[in-house]
CSV table of C-alpha atoms in Angstrom, one decimal:
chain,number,residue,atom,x,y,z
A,3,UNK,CA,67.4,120.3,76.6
A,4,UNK,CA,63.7,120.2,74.8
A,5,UNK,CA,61.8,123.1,75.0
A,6,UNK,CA,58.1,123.6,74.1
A,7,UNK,CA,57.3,124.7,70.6
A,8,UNK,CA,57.1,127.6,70.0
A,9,UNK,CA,53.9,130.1,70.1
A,10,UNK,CA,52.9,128.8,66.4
A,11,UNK,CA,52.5,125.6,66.9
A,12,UNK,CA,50.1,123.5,69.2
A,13,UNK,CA,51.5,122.8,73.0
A,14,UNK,CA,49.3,119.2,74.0
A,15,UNK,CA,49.4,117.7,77.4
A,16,UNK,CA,51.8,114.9,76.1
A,17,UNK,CA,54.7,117.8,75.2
A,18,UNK,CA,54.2,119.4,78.8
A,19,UNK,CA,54.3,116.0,80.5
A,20,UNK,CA,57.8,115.5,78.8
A,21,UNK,CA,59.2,118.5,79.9
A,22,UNK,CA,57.8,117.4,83.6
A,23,UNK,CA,59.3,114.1,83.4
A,24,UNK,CA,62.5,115.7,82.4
A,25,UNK,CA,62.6,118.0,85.2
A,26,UNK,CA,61.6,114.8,87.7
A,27,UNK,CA,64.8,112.9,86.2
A,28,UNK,CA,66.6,116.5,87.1
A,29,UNK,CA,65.2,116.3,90.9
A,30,UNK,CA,66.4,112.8,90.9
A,31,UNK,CA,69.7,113.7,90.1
A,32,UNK,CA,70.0,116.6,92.6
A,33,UNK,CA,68.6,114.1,95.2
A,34,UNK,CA,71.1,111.6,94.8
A,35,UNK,CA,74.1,114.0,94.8
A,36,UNK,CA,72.9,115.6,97.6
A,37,UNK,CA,72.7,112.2,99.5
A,38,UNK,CA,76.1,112.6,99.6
A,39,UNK,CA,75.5,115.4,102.2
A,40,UNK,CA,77.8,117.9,99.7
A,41,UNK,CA,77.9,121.3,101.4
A,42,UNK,CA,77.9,123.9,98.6
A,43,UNK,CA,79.5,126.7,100.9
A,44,UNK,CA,82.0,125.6,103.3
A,45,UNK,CA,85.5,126.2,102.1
A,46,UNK,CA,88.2,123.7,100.6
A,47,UNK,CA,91.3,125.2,101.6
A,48,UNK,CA,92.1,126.2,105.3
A,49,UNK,CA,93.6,129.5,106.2
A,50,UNK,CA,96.9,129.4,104.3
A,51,UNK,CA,95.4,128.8,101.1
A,52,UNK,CA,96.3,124.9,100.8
A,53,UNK,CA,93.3,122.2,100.5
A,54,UNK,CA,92.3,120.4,103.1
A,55,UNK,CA,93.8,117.1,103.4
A,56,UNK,CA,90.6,115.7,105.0
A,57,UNK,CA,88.3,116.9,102.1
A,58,UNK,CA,88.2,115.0,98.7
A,59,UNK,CA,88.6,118.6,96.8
A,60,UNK,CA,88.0,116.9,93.4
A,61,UNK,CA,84.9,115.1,94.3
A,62,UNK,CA,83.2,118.0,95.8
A,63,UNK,CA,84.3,120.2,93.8
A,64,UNK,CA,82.5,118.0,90.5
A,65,UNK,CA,79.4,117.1,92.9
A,66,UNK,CA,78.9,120.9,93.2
A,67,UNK,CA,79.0,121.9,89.3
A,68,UNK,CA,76.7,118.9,89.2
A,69,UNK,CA,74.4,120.4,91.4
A,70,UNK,CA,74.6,124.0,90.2
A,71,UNK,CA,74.4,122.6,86.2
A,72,UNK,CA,70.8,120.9,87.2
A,73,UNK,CA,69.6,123.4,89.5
A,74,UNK,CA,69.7,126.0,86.5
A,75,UNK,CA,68.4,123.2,83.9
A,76,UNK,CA,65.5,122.8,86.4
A,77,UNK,CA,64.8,126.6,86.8
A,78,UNK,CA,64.4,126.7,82.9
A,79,UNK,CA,62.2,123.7,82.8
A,80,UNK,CA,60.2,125.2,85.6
A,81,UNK,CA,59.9,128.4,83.3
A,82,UNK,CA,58.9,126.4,80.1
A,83,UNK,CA,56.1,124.6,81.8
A,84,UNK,CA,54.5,127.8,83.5
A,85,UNK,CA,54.8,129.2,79.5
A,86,UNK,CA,53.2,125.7,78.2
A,87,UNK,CA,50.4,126.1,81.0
A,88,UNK,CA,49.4,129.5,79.9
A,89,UNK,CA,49.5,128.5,76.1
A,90,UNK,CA,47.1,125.5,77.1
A,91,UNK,CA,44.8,128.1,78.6
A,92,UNK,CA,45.1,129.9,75.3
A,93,UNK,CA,44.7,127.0,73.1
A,94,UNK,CA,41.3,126.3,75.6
A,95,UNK,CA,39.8,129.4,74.8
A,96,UNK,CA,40.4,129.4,70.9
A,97,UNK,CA,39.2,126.0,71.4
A,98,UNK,CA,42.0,124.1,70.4
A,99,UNK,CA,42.0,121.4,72.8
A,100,UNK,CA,39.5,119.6,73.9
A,101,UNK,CA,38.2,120.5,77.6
A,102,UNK,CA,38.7,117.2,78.7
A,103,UNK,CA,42.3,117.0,77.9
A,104,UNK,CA,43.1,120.7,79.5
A,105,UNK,CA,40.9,120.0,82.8
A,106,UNK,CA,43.7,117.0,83.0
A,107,UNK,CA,46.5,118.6,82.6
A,108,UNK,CA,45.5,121.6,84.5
A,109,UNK,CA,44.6,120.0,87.7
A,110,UNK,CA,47.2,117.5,87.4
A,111,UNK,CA,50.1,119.5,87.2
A,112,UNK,CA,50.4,121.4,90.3
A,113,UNK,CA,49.6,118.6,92.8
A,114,UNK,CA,50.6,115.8,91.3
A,115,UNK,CA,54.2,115.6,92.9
A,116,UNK,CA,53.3,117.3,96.1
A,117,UNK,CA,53.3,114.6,98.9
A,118,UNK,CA,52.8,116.3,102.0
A,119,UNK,CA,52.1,120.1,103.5
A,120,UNK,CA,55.2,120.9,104.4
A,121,UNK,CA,56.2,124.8,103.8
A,122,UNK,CA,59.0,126.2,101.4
A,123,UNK,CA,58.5,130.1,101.8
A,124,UNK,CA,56.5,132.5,104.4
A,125,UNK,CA,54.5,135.6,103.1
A,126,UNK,CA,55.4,138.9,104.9
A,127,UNK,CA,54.6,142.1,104.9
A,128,UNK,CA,50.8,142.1,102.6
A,129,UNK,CA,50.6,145.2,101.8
A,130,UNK,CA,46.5,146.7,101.9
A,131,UNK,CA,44.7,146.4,98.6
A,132,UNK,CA,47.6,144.6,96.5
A,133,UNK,CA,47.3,141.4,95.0
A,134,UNK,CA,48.0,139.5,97.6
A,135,UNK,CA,45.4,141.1,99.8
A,136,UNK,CA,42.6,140.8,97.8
A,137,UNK,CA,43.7,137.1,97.6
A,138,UNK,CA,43.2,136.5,101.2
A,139,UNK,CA,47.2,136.0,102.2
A,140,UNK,CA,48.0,137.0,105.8
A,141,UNK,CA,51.4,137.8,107.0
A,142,UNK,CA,52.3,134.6,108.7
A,143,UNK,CA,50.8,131.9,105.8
A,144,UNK,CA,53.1,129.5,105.2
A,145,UNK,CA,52.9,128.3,101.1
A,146,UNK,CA,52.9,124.9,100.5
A,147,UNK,CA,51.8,125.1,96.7
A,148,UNK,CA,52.5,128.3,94.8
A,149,UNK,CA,51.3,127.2,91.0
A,150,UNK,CA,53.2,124.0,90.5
A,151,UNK,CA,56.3,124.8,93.3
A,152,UNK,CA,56.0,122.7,96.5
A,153,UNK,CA,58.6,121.4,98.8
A,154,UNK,CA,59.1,118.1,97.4
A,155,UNK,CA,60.6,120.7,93.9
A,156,UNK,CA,61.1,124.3,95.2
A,157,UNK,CA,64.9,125.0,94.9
A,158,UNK,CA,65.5,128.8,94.7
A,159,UNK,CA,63.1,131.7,95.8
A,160,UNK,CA,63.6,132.9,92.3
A,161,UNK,CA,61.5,130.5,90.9
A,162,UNK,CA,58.5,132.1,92.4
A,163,UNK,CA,59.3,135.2,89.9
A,164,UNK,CA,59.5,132.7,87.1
A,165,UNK,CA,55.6,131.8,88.1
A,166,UNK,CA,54.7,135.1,89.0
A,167,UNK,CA,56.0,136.7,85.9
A,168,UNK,CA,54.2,133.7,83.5
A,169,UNK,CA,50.9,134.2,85.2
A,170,UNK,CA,50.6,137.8,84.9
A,171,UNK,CA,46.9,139.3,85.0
A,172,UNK,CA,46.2,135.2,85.4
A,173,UNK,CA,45.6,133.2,88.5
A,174,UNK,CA,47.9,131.4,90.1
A,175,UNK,CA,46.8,128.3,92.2
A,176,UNK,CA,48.2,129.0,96.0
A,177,UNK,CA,47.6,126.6,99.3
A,178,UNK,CA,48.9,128.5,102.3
A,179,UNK,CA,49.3,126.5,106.4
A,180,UNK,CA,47.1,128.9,108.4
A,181,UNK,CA,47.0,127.7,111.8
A,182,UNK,CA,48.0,124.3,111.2
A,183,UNK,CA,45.2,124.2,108.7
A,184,UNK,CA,46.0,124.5,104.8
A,185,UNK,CA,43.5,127.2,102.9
A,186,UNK,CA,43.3,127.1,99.3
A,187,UNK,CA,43.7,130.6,97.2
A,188,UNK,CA,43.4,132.3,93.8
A,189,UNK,CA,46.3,134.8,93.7
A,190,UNK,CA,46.2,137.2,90.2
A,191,UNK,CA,49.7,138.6,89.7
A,192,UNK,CA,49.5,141.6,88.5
A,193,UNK,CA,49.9,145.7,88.1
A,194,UNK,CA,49.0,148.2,90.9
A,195,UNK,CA,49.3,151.2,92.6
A,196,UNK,CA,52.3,149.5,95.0
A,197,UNK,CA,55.2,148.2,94.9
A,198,UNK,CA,55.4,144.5,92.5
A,199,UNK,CA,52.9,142.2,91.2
A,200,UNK,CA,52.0,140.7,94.2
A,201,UNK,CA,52.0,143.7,97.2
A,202,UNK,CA,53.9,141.3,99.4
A,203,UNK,CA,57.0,139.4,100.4
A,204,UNK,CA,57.9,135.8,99.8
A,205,UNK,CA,60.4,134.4,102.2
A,206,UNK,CA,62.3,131.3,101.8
A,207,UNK,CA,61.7,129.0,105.5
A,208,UNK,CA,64.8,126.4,106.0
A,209,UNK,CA,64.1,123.5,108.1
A,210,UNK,CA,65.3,125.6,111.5
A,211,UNK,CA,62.3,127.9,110.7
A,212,UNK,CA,59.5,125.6,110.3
């Protein structure tokens, strides 16, 4: 899998689109095993231990590793573009590259792929002057962009650590459903008298909860 340079050499907007068109060709892949309705937790064998006849054990047995395989490729990919994004910031300041080319890639990123405001996690319990608080986040807001997760990529809740942890002391770009209404925030991850970087918890919603 490519990986951005590393810290010595020059990260452009051409080298984080590749690693964002690589982790697209990873969602695609998920998608289309997942069309096959695979459920990663049932069991293949009944009670007694012996597989069940009805099941094609092989096939979902391969679809899952599939699954599993990309989902961790994608996680990394996720990782390595947060890291790209804050060496573009970096390269901005020492200017490096040109304004017009990070303004791009800096708004382009995080709503590029997000095609409607449908919710992936649910803060809870804001805890009173932590990060999150001075942000604005209520308990209750529903996030429908945290950085560059959204629905149509948000896998695992762990990938809001990756972001969190890549954007310390840095702010993250976060769109919450308040009331129906979406509400765009700066959120600055970062060390304080509580508990985490944030002062808050991050819920995953499944379709039941929404």
């Amino acid at each position: 899998m490519e990986s951005v340079k590393n810290d010595d050499e020059k990260v452009t907007m051409d080298s984080v689109k590749k690693l964002i068109a690589k982790r697209d060709e990873i969602d695609r892949r998920i998608a289309k095993e997942e069309e096959n309705n695979i459920d990663m937790k049932k069991s293949l064998v009944d009670s007694e231990g012996f597989p069940i006849t009805s099941v094609d054990v092989y096939s979902v047995r391969r679809a899952r590793s599939a699954i599993i395989c990309a989902q961790n490729d994608r996680q990394k990919l996720t990782s390595e573009i947060e890291k790209a994004m804050l060496t573009l910031h970096q390269q901005k300041r020492d200017c490096i590259t040109p304004r017009n080319e990070l303004a791009a890639i800096v708004d382009n990123i995080p709503i590029v792929h997000r095609t409607s405001n449908a919710p992936f996690a649910k803060i809870a319990k804001v805890m009173d002057a932590s990060p999150a608080f001075r942000a604005g986040l209520k308990n209750g807001d529903q996030l429908i962009q945290f950085g560059s997760l959204h629905a149509g990529n948000f896998t695992d809740i762990k990938e809001l650590s990756v972001v969190v942890q890549n954007y310390m002391n840095k702010p993250i770009r976060v769109t919450v459903l308040r009331s129906d209404r979406p509400i765009r925030l700066e959120l600055v991850p970062r060390t304080w008298s509580g508990k985490g970087a944030l002062g808050c918890s991050v819920l995953p919603i499944t379709p039941a909860h929404i």
